[in-house]
CSV table of C-alpha atoms in Angstrom, one decimal:
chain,number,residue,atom,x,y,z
A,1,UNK,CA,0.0,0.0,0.0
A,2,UNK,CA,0.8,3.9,0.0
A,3,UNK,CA,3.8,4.6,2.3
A,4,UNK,CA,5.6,7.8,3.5
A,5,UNK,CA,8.8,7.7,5.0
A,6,UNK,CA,10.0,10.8,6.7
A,7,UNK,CA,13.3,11.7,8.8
A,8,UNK,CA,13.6,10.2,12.4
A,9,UNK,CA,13.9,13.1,14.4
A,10,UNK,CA,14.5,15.2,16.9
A,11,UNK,CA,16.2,18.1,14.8
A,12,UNK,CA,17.8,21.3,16.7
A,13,UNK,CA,18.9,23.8,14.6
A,14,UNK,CA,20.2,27.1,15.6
A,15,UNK,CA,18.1,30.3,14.1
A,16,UNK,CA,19.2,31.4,10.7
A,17,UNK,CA,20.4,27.7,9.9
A,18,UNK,CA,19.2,25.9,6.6
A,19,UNK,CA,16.8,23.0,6.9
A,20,UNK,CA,16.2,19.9,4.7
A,21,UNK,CA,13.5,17.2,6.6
A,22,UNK,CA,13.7,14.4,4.0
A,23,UNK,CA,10.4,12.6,2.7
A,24,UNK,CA,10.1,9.4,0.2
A,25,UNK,CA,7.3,8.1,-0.8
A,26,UNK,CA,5.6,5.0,-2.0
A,27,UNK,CA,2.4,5.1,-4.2
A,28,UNK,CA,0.9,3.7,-7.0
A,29,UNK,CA,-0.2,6.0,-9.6
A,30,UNK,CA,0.7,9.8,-9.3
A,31,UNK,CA,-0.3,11.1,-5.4
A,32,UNK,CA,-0.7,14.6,-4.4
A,33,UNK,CA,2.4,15.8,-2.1
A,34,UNK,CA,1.8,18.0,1.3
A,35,UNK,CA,3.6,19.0,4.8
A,36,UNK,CA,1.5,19.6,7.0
A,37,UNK,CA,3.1,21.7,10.8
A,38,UNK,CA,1.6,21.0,13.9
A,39,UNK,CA,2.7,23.3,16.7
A,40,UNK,CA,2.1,22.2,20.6
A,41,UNK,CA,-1.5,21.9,21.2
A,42,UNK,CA,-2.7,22.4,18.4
A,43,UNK,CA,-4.4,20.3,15.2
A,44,UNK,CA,-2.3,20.2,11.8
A,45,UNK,CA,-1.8,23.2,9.1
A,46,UNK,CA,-1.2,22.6,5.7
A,47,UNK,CA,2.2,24.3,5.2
A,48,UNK,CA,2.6,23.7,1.3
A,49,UNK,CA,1.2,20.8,-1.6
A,50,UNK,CA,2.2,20.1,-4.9
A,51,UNK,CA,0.1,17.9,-7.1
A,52,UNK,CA,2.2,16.5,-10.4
A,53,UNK,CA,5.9,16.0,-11.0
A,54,UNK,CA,8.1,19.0,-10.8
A,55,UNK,CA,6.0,21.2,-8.7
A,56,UNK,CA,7.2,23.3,-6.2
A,57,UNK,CA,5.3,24.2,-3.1
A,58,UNK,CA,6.3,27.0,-1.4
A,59,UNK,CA,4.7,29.1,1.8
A,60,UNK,CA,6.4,31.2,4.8
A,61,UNK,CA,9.6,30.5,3.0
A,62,UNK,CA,9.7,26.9,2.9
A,63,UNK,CA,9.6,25.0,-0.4
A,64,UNK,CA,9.6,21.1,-1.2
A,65,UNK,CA,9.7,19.8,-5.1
A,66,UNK,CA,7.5,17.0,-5.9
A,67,UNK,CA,10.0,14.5,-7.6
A,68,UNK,CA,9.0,11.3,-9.2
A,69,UNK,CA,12.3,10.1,-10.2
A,70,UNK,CA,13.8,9.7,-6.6
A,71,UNK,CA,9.9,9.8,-5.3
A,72,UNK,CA,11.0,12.5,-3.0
A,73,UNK,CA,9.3,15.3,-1.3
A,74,UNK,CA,12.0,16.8,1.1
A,75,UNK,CA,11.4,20.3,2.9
A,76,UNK,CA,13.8,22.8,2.9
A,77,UNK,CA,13.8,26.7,4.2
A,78,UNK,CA,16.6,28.8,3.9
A,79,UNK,CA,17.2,30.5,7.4
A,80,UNK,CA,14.7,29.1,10.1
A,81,UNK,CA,13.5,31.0,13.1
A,82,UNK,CA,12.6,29.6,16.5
A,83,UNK,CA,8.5,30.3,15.7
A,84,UNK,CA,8.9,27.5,13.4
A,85,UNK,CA,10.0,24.9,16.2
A,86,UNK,CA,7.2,22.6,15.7
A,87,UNK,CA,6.3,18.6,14.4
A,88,UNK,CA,6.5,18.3,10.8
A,89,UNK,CA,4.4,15.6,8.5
A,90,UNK,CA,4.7,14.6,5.4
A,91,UNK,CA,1.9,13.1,3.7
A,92,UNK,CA,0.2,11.6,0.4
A,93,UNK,CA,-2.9,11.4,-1.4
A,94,UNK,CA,-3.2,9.1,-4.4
A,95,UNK,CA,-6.0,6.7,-4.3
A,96,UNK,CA,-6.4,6.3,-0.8
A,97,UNK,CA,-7.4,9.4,2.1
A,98,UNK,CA,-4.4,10.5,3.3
A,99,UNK,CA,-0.8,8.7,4.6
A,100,UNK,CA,1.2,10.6,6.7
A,101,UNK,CA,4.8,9.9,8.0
A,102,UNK,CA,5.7,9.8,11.8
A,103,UNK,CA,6.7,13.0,12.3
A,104,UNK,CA,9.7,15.0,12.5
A,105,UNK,CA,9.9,17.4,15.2
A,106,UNK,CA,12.1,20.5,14.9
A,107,UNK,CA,13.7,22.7,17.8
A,108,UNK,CA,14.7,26.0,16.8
A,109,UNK,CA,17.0,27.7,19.6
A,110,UNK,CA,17.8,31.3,19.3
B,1,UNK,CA,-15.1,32.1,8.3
B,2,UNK,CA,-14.8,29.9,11.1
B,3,UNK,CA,-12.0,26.9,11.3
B,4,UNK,CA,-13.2,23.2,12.7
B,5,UNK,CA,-14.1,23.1,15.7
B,6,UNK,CA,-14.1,19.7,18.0
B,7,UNK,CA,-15.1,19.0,21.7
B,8,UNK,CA,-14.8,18.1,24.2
B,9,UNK,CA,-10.8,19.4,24.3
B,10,UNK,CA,-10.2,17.1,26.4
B,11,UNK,CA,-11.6,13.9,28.1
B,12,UNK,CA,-11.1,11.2,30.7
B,13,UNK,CA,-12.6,7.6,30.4
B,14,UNK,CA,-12.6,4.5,32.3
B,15,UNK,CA,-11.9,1.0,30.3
B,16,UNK,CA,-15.0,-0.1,29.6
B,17,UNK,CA,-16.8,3.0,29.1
B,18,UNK,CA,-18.1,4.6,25.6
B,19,UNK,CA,-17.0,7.9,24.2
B,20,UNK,CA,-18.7,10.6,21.6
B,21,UNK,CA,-16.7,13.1,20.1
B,22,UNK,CA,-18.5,15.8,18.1
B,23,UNK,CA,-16.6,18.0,15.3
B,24,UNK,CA,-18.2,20.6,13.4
B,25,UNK,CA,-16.7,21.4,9.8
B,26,UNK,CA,-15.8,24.7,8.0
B,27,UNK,CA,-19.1,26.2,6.4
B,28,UNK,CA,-19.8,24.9,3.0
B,29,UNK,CA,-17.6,21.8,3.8
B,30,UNK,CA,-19.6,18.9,3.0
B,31,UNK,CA,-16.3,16.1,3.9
B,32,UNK,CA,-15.3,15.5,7.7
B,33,UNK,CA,-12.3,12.7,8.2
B,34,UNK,CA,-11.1,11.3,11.4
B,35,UNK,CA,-7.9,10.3,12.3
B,36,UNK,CA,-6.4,9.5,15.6
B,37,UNK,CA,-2.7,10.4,16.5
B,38,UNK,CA,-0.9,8.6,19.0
B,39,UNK,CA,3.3,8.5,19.8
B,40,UNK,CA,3.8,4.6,18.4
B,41,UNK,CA,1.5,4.6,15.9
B,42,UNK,CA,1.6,8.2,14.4
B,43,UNK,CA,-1.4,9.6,12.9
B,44,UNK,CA,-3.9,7.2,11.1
B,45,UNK,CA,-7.1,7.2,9.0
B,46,UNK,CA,-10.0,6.6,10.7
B,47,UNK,CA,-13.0,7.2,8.2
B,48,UNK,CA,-14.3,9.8,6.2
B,49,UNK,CA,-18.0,10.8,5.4
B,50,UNK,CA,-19.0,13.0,2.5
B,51,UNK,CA,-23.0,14.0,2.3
B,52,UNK,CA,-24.0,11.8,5.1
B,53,UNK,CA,-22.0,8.3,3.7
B,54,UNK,CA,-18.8,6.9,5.0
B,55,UNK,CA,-16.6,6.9,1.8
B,56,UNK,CA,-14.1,5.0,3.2
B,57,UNK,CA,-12.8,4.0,6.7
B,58,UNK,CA,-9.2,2.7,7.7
B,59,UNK,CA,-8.4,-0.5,9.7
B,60,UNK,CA,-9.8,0.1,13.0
B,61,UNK,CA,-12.0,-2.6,15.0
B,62,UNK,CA,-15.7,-2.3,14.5
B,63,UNK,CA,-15.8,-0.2,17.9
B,64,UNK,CA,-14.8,2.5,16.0
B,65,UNK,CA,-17.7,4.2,14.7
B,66,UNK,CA,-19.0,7.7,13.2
B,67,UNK,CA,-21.8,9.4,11.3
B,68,UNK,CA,-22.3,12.6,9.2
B,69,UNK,CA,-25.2,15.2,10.1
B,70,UNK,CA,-27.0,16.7,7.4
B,71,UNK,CA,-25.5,19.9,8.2
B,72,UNK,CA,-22.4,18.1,7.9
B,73,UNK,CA,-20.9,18.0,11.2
B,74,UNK,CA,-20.4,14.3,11.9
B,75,UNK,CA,-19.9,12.4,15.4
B,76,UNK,CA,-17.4,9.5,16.1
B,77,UNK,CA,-17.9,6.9,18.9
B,78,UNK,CA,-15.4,5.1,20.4
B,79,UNK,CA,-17.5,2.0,22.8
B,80,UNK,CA,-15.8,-0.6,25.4
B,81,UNK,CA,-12.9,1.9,25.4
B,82,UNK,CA,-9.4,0.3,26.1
B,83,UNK,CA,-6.0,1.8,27.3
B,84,UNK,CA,-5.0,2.0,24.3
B,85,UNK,CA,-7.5,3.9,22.8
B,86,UNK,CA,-6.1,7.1,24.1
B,87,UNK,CA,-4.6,9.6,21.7
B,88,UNK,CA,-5.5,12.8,20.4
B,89,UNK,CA,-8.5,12.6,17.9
B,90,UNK,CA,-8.7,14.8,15.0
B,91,UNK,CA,-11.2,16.1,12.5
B,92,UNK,CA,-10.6,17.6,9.1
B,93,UNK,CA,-12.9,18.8,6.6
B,94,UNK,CA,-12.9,19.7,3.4
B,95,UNK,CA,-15.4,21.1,0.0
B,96,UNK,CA,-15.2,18.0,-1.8
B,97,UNK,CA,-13.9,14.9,0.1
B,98,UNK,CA,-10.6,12.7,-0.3
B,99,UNK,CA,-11.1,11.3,-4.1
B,100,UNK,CA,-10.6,14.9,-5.3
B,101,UNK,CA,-6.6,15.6,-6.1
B,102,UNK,CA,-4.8,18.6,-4.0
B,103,UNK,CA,-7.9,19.2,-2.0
B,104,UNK,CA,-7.3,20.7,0.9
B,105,UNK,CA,-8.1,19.0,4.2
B,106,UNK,CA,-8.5,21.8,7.2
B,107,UNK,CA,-7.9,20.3,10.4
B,108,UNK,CA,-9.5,20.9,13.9
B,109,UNK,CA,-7.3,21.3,17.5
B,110,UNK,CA,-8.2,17.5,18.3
B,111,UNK,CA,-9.9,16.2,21.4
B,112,UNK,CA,-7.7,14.8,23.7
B,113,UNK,CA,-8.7,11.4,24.8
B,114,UNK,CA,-7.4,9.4,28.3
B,115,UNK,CA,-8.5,6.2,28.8
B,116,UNK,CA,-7.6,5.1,32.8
Protein backbone atom coordinates (compact mmCIF):
# COMPACT_ATOMS: atom_id res chain seq x y z
CA UNK A 1 0.00 0.00 0.00
CA UNK A 2 0.82 3.88 -0.01
CA UNK A 3 3.80 4.64 2.34
CA UNK A 4 5.60 7.75 3.51
CA UNK A 5 8.82 7.70 5.02
CA UNK A 6 10.00 10.83 6.71
CA UNK A 7 13.32 11.69 8.75
CA UNK A 8 13.64 10.15 12.36
CA UNK A 9 13.89 13.06 14.43
CA UNK A 10 14.54 15.24 16.94
CA UNK A 11 16.17 18.06 14.79
CA UNK A 12 17.83 21.34 16.69
CA UNK A 13 18.90 23.82 14.61
CA UNK A 14 20.16 27.14 15.61
CA UNK A 15 18.14 30.31 14.07
CA UNK A 16 19.18 31.43 10.66
CA UNK A 17 20.39 27.66 9.87
CA UNK A 18 19.19 25.85 6.57
CA UNK A 19 16.83 22.95 6.93
CA UNK A 20 16.16 19.89 4.73
CA UNK A 21 13.51 17.19 6.63
CA UNK A 22 13.73 14.44 4.05
CA UNK A 23 10.42 12.58 2.69
CA UNK A 24 10.07 9.38 0.16
CA UNK A 25 7.28 8.13 -0.79
CA UNK A 26 5.59 5.04 -1.99
CA UNK A 27 2.41 5.12 -4.23
CA UNK A 28 0.90 3.66 -7.03
CA UNK A 29 -0.23 6.01 -9.57
CA UNK A 30 0.71 9.79 -9.27
CA UNK A 31 -0.31 11.10 -5.36
CA UNK A 32 -0.68 14.63 -4.40
CA UNK A 33 2.41 15.77 -2.11
CA UNK A 34 1.79 18.04 1.27
CA UNK A 35 3.64 18.99 4.82
CA UNK A 36 1.45 19.58 7.04
CA UNK A 37 3.06 21.68 10.82
CA UNK A 38 1.58 20.96 13.87
CA UNK A 39 2.66 23.31 16.68
CA UNK A 40 2.10 22.25 20.59
CA UNK A 41 -1.55 21.86 21.20
CA UNK A 42 -2.66 22.39 18.35
CA UNK A 43 -4.41 20.33 15.24
CA UNK A 44 -2.27 20.23 11.75
CA UNK A 45 -1.75 23.19 9.14
CA UNK A 46 -1.21 22.58 5.70
CA UNK A 47 2.22 24.34 5.18
CA UNK A 48 2.64 23.68 1.30
CA UNK A 49 1.17 20.83 -1.55
CA UNK A 50 2.23 20.11 -4.88
CA UNK A 51 0.13 17.86 -7.08
CA UNK A 52 2.24 16.51 -10.41
CA UNK A 53 5.88 15.95 -10.96
CA UNK A 54 8.07 19.01 -10.80
CA UNK A 55 6.03 21.20 -8.73
CA UNK A 56 7.23 23.28 -6.15
CA UNK A 57 5.26 24.21 -3.09
CA UNK A 58 6.33 26.98 -1.39
CA UNK A 59 4.72 29.05 1.81
CA UNK A 60 6.40 31.15 4.80
CA UNK A 61 9.59 30.53 3.03
CA UNK A 62 9.70 26.94 2.94
CA UNK A 63 9.58 24.98 -0.35
CA UNK A 64 9.61 21.12 -1.24
CA UNK A 65 9.74 19.83 -5.05
CA UNK A 66 7.51 16.98 -5.92
CA UNK A 67 9.96 14.53 -7.60
CA UNK A 68 9.05 11.26 -9.25
CA UNK A 69 12.26 10.14 -10.21
CA UNK A 70 13.77 9.69 -6.58
CA UNK A 71 9.93 9.81 -5.31
CA UNK A 72 10.99 12.47 -2.95
CA UNK A 73 9.25 15.33 -1.30
CA UNK A 74 11.95 16.82 1.08
CA UNK A 75 11.35 20.26 2.87
CA UNK A 76 13.77 22.81 2.92
CA UNK A 77 13.79 26.66 4.22
CA UNK A 78 16.64 28.76 3.89
CA UNK A 79 17.16 30.46 7.39
CA UNK A 80 14.67 29.09 10.14
CA UNK A 81 13.45 30.97 13.09
CA UNK A 82 12.62 29.62 16.49
CA UNK A 83 8.50 30.35 15.71
CA UNK A 84 8.86 27.48 13.38
CA UNK A 85 10.02 24.91 16.17
CA UNK A 86 7.21 22.55 15.68
CA UNK A 87 6.32 18.60 14.38
CA UNK A 88 6.54 18.34 10.77
CA UNK A 89 4.39 15.56 8.54
CA UNK A 90 4.73 14.62 5.36
CA UNK A 91 1.89 13.05 3.72
CA UNK A 92 0.15 11.58 0.42
CA UNK A 93 -2.93 11.40 -1.44
CA UNK A 94 -3.17 9.06 -4.43
CA UNK A 95 -5.96 6.69 -4.28
CA UNK A 96 -6.44 6.30 -0.80
CA UNK A 97 -7.38 9.40 2.11
CA UNK A 98 -4.41 10.47 3.29
CA UNK A 99 -0.84 8.73 4.63
CA UNK A 100 1.16 10.56 6.71
CA UNK A 101 4.84 9.92 7.99
CA UNK A 102 5.73 9.77 11.76
CA UNK A 103 6.66 12.98 12.25
CA UNK A 104 9.65 15.03 12.48
CA UNK A 105 9.86 17.35 15.25
CA UNK A 106 12.07 20.50 14.88
CA UNK A 107 13.71 22.66 17.82
CA UNK A 108 14.68 25.97 16.78
CA UNK A 109 16.98 27.70 19.59
CA UNK A 110 17.82 31.26 19.35
CA UNK B 1 -15.06 32.06 8.29
CA UNK B 2 -14.77 29.91 11.13
CA UNK B 3 -11.98 26.85 11.27
CA UNK B 4 -13.25 23.19 12.72
CA UNK B 5 -14.06 23.08 15.75
CA UNK B 6 -14.05 19.74 18.00
CA UNK B 7 -15.09 19.03 21.66
CA UNK B 8 -14.77 18.12 24.18
CA UNK B 9 -10.80 19.41 24.26
CA UNK B 10 -10.20 17.10 26.36
CA UNK B 11 -11.63 13.90 28.15
CA UNK B 12 -11.08 11.25 30.73
CA UNK B 13 -12.63 7.62 30.40
CA UNK B 14 -12.64 4.52 32.26
CA UNK B 15 -11.94 0.98 30.26
CA UNK B 16 -15.04 -0.14 29.61
CA UNK B 17 -16.75 3.03 29.09
CA UNK B 18 -18.15 4.59 25.59
CA UNK B 19 -17.00 7.90 24.19
CA UNK B 20 -18.74 10.65 21.56
CA UNK B 21 -16.70 13.11 20.14
CA UNK B 22 -18.55 15.84 18.09
CA UNK B 23 -16.64 17.96 15.26
CA UNK B 24 -18.24 20.64 13.35
CA UNK B 25 -16.69 21.37 9.84
CA UNK B 26 -15.77 24.72 7.96
CA UNK B 27 -19.15 26.17 6.40
CA UNK B 28 -19.85 24.89 3.00
CA UNK B 29 -17.62 21.82 3.81
CA UNK B 30 -19.60 18.86 2.97
CA UNK B 31 -16.26 16.13 3.89
CA UNK B 32 -15.25 15.46 7.67
CA UNK B 33 -12.31 12.65 8.23
CA UNK B 34 -11.10 11.29 11.43
CA UNK B 35 -7.91 10.26 12.32
CA UNK B 36 -6.44 9.48 15.62
CA UNK B 37 -2.74 10.41 16.50
CA UNK B 38 -0.90 8.58 19.01
CA UNK B 39 3.32 8.46 19.79
CA UNK B 40 3.81 4.62 18.41
CA UNK B 41 1.53 4.62 15.88
CA UNK B 42 1.59 8.19 14.40
CA UNK B 43 -1.41 9.64 12.87
CA UNK B 44 -3.90 7.16 11.07
CA UNK B 45 -7.06 7.21 8.98
CA UNK B 46 -10.00 6.60 10.69
CA UNK B 47 -12.98 7.23 8.23
CA UNK B 48 -14.27 9.81 6.17
CA UNK B 49 -17.95 10.76 5.36
CA UNK B 50 -18.95 12.97 2.48
CA UNK B 51 -23.02 14.01 2.25
CA UNK B 52 -23.97 11.75 5.07
CA UNK B 53 -22.02 8.34 3.73
CA UNK B 54 -18.84 6.87 5.01
CA UNK B 55 -16.64 6.94 1.81
CA UNK B 56 -14.12 5.05 3.23
CA UNK B 57 -12.85 3.98 6.72
CA UNK B 58 -9.20 2.67 7.71
CA UNK B 59 -8.36 -0.46 9.66
CA UNK B 60 -9.81 0.09 13.03
CA UNK B 61 -11.99 -2.58 14.98
CA UNK B 62 -15.69 -2.29 14.52
CA UNK B 63 -15.76 -0.20 17.93
CA UNK B 64 -14.84 2.45 16.00
CA UNK B 65 -17.74 4.17 14.74
CA UNK B 66 -18.96 7.67 13.23
CA UNK B 67 -21.77 9.40 11.27
CA UNK B 68 -22.33 12.59 9.24
CA UNK B 69 -25.15 15.18 10.10
CA UNK B 70 -27.04 16.68 7.38
CA UNK B 71 -25.51 19.93 8.19
CA UNK B 72 -22.42 18.13 7.91
CA UNK B 73 -20.93 18.03 11.24
CA UNK B 74 -20.39 14.28 11.88
CA UNK B 75 -19.87 12.40 15.42
CA UNK B 76 -17.39 9.51 16.15
CA UNK B 77 -17.92 6.94 18.92
CA UNK B 78 -15.42 5.09 20.36
CA UNK B 79 -17.50 1.98 22.84
CA UNK B 80 -15.78 -0.60 25.43
CA UNK B 81 -12.89 1.87 25.42
CA UNK B 82 -9.36 0.31 26.11
CA UNK B 83 -5.97 1.76 27.25
CA UNK B 84 -4.97 2.01 24.28
CA UNK B 85 -7.48 3.94 22.76
CA UNK B 86 -6.15 7.12 24.14
CA UNK B 87 -4.59 9.63 21.74
CA UNK B 88 -5.52 12.84 20.35
CA UNK B 89 -8.47 12.58 17.87
CA UNK B 90 -8.70 14.79 15.01
CA UNK B 91 -11.16 16.06 12.55
CA UNK B 92 -10.63 17.64 9.07
CA UNK B 93 -12.95 18.79 6.61
CA UNK B 94 -12.93 19.74 3.36
CA UNK B 95 -15.37 21.05 0.02
CA UNK B 96 -15.24 18.03 -1.78
CA UNK B 97 -13.85 14.90 0.08
CA UNK B 98 -10.55 12.74 -0.25
CA UNK B 99 -11.14 11.33 -4.09
CA UNK B 100 -10.62 14.87 -5.26
CA UNK B 101 -6.56 15.58 -6.09
CA UNK B 102 -4.80 18.57 -4.05
CA UNK B 103 -7.93 19.18 -2.01
CA UNK B 104 -7.27 20.75 0.90
CA UNK B 105 -8.05 19.04 4.19
CA UNK B 106 -8.46 21.79 7.25
CA UNK B 107 -7.92 20.32 10.39
CA UNK B 108 -9.55 20.94 13.94
CA UNK B 109 -7.30 21.29 17.53
CA UNK B 110 -8.24 17.48 18.30
CA UNK B 111 -9.86 16.19 21.37
CA UNK B 112 -7.72 14.83 23.67
CA UNK B 113 -8.70 11.41 24.77
CA UNK B 114 -7.42 9.39 28.30
CA UNK B 115 -8.48 6.16 28.82
CA UNK B 116 -7.59 5.06 32.77
Amino acid sequence: GDSVTQMEGPVTLSEEAFLTINCTYTATGYPSLFWYVQYPGEGLQLLLKATKADDKGSNKGFEATYRKETTSFHLEKGSVQVSDSAVYFCALRGNTPLVFGKGTRLSVIA
Amino acid sequence: KAGVTQTPRYLIKTRGQQVTLSCSPISGHRSVSWYQQTPGQGLQFLFEYFSETQRNKGNFPGRFSGRQFSNSRSEMNVSTLELGDSALYLCASSLSGQRVGGNEQFFGPGTRLTVL
